[in-house]
PDB file of C-alpha atoms and ligand atoms in Angstrom:
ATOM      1  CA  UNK A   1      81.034  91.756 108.920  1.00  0.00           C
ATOM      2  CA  UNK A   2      77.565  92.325 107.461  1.00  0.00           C
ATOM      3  CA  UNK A   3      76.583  89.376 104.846  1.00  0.00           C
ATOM      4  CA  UNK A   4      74.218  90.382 102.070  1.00  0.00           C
ATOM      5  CA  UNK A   5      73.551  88.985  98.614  1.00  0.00           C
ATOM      6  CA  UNK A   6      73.060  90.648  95.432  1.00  0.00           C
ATOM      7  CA  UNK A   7      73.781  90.225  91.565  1.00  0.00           C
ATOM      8  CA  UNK A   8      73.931  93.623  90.173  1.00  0.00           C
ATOM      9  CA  UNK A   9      73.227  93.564  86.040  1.00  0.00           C
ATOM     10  CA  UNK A  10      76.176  94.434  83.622  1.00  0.00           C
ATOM     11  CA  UNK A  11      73.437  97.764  82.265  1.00  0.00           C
ATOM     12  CA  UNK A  12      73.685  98.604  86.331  1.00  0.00           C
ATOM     13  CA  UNK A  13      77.770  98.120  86.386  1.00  0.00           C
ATOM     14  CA  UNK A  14      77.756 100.257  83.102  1.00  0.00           C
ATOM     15  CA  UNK A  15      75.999 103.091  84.377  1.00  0.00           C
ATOM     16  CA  UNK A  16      78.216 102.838  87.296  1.00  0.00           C
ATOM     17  CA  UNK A  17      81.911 102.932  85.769  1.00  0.00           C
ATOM     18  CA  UNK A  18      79.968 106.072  83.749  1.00  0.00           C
ATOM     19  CA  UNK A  19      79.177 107.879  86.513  1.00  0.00           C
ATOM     20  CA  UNK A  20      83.200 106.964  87.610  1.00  0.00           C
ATOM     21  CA  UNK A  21      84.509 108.419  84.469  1.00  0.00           C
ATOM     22  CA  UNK A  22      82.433 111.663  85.118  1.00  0.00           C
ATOM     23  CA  UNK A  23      83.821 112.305  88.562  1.00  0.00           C
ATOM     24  CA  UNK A  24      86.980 111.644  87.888  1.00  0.00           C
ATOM     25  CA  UNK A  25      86.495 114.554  84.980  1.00  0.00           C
ATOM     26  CA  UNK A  26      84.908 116.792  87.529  1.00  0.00           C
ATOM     27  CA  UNK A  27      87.730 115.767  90.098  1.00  0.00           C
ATOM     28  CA  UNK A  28      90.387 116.682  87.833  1.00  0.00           C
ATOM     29  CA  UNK A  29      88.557 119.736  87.007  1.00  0.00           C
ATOM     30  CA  UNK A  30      88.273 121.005  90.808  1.00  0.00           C
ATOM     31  CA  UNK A  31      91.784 120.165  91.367  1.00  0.00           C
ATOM     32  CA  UNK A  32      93.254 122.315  88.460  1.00  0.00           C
ATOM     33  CA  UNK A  33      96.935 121.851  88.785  1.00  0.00           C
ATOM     34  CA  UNK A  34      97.244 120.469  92.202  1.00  0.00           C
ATOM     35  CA  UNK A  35      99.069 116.482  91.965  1.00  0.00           C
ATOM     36  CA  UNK A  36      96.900 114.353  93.330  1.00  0.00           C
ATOM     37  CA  UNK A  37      97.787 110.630  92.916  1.00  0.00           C
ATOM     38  CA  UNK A  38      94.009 109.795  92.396  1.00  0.00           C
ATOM     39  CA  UNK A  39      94.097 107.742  88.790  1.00  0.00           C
ATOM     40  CA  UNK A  40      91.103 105.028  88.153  1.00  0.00           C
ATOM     41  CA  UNK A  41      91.958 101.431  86.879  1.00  0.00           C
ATOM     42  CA  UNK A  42      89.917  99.958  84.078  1.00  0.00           C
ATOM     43  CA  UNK A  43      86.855 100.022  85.882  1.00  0.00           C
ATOM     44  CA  UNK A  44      84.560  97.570  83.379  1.00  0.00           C
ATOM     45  CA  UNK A  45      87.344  95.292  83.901  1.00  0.00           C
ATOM     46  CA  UNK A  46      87.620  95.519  87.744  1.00  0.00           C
ATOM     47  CA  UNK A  47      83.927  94.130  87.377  1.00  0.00           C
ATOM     48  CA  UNK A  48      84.353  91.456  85.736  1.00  0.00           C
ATOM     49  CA  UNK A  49      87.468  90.374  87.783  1.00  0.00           C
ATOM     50  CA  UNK A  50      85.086  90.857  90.858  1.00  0.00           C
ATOM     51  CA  UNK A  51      82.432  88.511  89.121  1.00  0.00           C
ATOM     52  CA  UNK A  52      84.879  85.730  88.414  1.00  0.00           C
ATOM     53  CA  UNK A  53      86.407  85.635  91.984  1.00  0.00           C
ATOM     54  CA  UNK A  54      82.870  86.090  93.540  1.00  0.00           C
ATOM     55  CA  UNK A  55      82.523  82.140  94.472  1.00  0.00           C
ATOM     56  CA  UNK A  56      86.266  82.412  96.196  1.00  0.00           C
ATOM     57  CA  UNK A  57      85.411  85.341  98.451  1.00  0.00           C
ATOM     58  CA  UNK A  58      82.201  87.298 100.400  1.00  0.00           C
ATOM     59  CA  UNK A  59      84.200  90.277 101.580  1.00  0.00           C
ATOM     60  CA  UNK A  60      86.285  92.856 100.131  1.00  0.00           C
ATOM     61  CA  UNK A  61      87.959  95.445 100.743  1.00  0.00           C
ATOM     62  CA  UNK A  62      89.745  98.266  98.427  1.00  0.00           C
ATOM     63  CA  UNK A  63      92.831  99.984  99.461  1.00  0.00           C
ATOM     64  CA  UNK A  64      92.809 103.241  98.273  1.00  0.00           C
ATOM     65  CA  UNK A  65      89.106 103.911  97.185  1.00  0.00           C
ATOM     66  CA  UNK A  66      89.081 106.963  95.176  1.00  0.00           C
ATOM     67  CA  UNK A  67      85.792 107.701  93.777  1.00  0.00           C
ATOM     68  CA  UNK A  68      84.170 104.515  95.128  1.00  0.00           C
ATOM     69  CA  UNK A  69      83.806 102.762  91.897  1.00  0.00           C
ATOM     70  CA  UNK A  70      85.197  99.273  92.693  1.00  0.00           C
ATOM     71  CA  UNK A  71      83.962  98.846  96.034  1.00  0.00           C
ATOM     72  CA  UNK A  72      80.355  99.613  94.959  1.00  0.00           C
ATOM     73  CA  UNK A  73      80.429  97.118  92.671  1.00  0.00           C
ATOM     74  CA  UNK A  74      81.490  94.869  94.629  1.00  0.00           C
ATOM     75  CA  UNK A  75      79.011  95.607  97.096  1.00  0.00           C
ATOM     76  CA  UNK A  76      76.603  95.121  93.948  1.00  0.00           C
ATOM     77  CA  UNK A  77      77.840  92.225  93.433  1.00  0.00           C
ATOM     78  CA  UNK A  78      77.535  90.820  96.743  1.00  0.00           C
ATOM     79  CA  UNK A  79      80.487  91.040  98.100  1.00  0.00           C
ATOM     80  CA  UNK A  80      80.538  92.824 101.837  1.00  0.00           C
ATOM     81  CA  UNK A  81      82.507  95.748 100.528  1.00  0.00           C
ATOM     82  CA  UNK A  82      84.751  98.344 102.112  1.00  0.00           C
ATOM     83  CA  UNK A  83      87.222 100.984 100.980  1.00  0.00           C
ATOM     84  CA  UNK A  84      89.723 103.264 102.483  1.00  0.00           C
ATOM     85  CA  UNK A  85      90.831 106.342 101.234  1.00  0.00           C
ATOM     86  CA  UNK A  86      93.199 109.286 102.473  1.00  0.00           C
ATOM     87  CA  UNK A  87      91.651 112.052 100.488  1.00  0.00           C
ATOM     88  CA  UNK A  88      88.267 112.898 101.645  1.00  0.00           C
ATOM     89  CA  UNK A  89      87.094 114.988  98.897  1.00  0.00           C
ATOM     90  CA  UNK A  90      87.015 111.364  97.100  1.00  0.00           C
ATOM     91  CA  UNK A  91      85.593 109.620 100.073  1.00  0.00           C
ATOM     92  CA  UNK A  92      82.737 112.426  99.708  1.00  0.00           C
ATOM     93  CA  UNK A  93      82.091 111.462  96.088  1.00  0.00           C
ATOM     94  CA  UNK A  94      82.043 108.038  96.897  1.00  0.00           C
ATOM     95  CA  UNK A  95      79.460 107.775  99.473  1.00  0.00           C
ATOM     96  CA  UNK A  96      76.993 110.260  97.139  1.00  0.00           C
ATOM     97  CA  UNK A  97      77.809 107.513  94.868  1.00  0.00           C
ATOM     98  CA  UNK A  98      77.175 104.953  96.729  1.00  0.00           C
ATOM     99  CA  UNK A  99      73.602 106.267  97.619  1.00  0.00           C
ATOM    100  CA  UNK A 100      73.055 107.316  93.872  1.00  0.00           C
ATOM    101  CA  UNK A 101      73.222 103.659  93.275  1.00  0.00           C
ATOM    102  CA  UNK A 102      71.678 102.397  96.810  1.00  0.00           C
ATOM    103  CA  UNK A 103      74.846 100.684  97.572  1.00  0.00           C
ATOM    104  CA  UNK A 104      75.555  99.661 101.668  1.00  0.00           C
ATOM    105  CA  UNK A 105      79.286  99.699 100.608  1.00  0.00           C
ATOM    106  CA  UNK A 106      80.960 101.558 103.156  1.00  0.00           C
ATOM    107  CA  UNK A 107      83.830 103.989 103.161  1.00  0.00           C
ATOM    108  CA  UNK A 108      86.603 105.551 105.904  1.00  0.00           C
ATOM    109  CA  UNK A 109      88.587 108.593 105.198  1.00  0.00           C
ATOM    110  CA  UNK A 110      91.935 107.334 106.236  1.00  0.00           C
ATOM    111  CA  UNK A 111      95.484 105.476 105.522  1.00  0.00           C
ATOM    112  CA  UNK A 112      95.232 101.667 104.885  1.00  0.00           C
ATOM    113  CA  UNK A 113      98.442 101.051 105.905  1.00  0.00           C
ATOM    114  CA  UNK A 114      98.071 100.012 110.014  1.00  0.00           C
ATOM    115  CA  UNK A 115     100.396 101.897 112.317  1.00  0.00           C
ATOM    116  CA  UNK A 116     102.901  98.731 112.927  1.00  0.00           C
ATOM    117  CA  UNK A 117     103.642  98.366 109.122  1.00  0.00           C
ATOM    118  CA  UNK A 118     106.871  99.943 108.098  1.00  0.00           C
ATOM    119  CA  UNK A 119     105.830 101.201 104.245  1.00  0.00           C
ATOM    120  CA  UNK A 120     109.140 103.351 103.835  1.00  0.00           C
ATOM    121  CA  UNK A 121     111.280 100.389 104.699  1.00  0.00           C
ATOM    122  CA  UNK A 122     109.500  98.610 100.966  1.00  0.00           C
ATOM    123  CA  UNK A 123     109.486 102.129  99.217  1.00  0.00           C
ATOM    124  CA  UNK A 124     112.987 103.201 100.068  1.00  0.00           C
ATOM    125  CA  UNK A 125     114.434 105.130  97.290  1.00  0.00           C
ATOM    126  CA  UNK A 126     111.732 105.134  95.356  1.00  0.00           C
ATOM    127  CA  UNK A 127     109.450 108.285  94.184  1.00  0.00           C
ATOM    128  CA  UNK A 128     106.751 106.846  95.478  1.00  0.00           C
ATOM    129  CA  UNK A 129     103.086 108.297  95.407  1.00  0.00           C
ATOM    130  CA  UNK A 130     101.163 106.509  98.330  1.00  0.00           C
ATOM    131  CA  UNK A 131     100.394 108.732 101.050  1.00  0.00           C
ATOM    132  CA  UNK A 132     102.631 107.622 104.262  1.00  0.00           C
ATOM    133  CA  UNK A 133     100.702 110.146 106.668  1.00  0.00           C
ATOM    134  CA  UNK A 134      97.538 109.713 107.417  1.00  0.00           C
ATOM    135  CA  UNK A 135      95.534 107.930 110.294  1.00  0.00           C
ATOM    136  CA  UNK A 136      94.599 104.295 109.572  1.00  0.00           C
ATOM    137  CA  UNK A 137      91.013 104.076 109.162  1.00  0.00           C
ATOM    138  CA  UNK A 138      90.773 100.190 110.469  1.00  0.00           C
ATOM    139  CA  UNK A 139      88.885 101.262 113.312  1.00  0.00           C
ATOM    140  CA  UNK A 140      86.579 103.442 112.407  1.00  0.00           C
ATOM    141  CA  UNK A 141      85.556 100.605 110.132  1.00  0.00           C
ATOM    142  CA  UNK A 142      85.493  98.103 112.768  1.00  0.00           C
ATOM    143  CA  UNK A 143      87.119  95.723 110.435  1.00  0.00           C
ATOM    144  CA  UNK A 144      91.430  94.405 110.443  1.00  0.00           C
ATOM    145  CA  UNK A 145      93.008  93.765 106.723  1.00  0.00           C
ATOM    146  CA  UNK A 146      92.706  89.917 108.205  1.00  0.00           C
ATOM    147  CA  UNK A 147      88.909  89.946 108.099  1.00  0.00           C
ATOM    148  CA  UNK A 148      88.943  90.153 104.095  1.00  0.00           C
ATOM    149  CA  UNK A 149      88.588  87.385 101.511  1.00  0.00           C
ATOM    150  CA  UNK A 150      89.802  89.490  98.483  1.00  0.00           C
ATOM    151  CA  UNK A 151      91.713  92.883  98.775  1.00  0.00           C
ATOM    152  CA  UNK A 152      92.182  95.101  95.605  1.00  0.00           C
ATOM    153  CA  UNK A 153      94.369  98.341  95.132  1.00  0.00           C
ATOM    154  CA  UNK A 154      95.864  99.861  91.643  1.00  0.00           C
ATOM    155  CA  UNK A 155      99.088 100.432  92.756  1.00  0.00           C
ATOM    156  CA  UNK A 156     101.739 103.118  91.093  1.00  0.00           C
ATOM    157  CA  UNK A 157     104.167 101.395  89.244  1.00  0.00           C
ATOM    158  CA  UNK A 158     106.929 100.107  91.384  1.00  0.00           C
ATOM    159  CA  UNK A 159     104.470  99.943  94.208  1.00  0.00           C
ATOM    160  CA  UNK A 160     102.768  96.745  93.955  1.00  0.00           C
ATOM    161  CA  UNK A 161     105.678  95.148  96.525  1.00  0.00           C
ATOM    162  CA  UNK A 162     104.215  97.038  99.385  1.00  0.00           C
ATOM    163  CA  UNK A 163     100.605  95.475  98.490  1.00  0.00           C
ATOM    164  CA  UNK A 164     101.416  92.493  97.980  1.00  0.00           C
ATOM    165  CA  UNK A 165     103.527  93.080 101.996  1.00  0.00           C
ATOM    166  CA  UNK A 166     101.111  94.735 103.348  1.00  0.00           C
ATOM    167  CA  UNK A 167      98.509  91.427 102.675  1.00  0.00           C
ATOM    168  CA  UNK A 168     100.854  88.981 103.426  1.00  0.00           C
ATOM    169  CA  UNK A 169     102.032  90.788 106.877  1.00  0.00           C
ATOM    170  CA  UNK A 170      98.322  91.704 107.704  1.00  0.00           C
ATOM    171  CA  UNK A 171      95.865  89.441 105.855  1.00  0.00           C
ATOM    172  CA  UNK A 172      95.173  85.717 106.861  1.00  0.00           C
ATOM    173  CA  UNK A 173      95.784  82.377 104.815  1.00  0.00           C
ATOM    174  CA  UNK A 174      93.621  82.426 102.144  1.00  0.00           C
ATOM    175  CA  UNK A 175      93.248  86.627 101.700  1.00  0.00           C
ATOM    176  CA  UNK A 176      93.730  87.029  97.840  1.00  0.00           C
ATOM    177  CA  UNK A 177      94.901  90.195  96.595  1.00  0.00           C
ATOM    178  CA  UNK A 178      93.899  91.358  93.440  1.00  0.00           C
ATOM    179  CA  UNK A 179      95.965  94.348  91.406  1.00  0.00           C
ATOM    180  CA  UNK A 180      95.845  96.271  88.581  1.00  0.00           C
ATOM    181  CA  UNK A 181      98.499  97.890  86.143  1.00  0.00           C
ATOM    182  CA  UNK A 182      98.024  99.593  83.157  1.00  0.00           C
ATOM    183  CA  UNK A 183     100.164  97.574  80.887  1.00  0.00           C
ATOM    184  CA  UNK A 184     100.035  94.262  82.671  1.00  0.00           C
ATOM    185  CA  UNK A 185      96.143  94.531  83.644  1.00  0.00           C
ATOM    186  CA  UNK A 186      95.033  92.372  86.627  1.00  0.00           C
ATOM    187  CA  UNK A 187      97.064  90.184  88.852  1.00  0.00           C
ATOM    188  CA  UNK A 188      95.674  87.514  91.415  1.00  0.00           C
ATOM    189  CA  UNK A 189      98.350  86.949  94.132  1.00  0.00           C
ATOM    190  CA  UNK A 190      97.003  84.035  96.559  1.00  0.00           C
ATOM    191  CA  UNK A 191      98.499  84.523  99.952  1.00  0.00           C
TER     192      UNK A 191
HETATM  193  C1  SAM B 201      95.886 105.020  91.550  1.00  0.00           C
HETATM  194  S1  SAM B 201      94.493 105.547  92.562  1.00  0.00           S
HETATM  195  C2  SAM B 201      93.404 104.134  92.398  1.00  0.00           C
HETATM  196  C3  SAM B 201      91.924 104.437  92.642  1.00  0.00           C
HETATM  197  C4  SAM B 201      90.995 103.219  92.660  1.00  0.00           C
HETATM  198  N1  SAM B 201      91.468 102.220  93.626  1.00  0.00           N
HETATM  199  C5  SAM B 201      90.860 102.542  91.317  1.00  0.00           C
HETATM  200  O1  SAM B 201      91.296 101.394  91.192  1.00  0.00           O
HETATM  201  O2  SAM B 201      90.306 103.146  90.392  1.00  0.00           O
HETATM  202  C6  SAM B 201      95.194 105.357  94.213  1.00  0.00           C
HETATM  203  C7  SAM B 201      94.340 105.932  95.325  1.00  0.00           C
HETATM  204  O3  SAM B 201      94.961 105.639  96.585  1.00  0.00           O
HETATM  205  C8  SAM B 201      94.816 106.775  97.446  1.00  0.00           C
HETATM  206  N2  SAM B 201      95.841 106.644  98.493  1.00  0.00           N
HETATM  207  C9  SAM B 201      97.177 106.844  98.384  1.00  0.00           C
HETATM  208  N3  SAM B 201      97.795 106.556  99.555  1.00  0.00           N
HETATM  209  C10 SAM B 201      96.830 106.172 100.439  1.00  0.00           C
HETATM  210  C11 SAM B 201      96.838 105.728 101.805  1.00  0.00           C
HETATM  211  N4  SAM B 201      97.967 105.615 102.505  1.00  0.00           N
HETATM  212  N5  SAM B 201      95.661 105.381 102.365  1.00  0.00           N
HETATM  213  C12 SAM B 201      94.493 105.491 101.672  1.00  0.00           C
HETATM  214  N6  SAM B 201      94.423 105.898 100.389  1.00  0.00           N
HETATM  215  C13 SAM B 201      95.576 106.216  99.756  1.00  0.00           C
HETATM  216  C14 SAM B 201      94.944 107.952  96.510  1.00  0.00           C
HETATM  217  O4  SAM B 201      94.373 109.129  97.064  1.00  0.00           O
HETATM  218  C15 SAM B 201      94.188 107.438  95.270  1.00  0.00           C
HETATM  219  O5  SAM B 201      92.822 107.764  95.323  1.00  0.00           O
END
């Protein structure tokens, strides 16, 4: 992994989640009707969750990218930041966003969940909305979940179990994971 230091300004961060809000109105506008399970977190509090965990961890990675938001401010801040994502419409705007805000955060179009990790065996019976097809996009990276200090993802309600699996089955002593819910806001689960 790269190593890089930065300390983006909260005027910087602003303009950033601002730019997130606009894409996910012209996302939702392309899309019309179509599902899509693409929903951003609180973005202005992602940021300052990624500011107070910034002495615990130098790389991060988000599972399930969308727009890009998250990981380029964590790349902002510092962090060596990554994010996967299956659809690659959003992967697109994310790497225009990226440059629009001369971030190095990188981005895969592609499944975070790795080939040996059986997700349907956590989501039985559930409705579940992450995407179970999909290549992983690990190696196209060049990066394993294991080479991550901190690990974010907003999971659907009733999905954080297969998160919080999928870090402790892939990531290495010491990976945090950081999620979000809309009610409950953000969780730090230590591995
Ligand atoms: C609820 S949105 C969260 C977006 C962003 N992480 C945030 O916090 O604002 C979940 C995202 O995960 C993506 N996704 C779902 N299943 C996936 C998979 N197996 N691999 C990669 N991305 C996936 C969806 O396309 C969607 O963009």
């Amino acid at each position: 992994l790269r190593r890089r230091r930065g300390e983006a300004d909260d005027a910087t961060l602003h303009a950033l989640c601002r730019r997130g809000d606009e894409l996910f109105a012209r996302f939702r506008a392309e899309r019309g009707d179509e599902f899509s399970s693409f929903v951003p977190a609180d973005h202005a509090g992602a940021c300052a969750m990624l500011r107070e965990l910034r002495p615990r961890a130098d790389s991060f990675l988000e599972l399930g990218s969308g727009a890009g938001v998250v990981t380029i401010a964590a790349d902002l801040l510092g962090y060596d930041a990554y994010g996967i994502e299956i659809e690659p419409r959003l992967c697109d705007y994310a790497r225009d966003l990226a440059d629009e805000f001369g971030s190095d955060a990188r981005f895969a179009v592609g499944s975070f969940l790795p080939d040996d990790f059986d997700a349907a065996a956590v989501l039985a019976d559930a409705d579940f909305h992450v995407t179970l097809d999909g290549t992983p996009a690990y190696d196209e990276l060049g990066v394993g979940l294991a080479d991550f200090d901190l690990v974010y993802a907003f999971p659907w309600p009733g999905e954080e179990e297969l998160f919080v699996r999928l870090v402790r089955e892939h990531g290495r002593r010491g990976t945090l994971l950081l999620t979000y819910d809309a009610s409950e806001g953000f969780t730090v689960h230590e591995r």
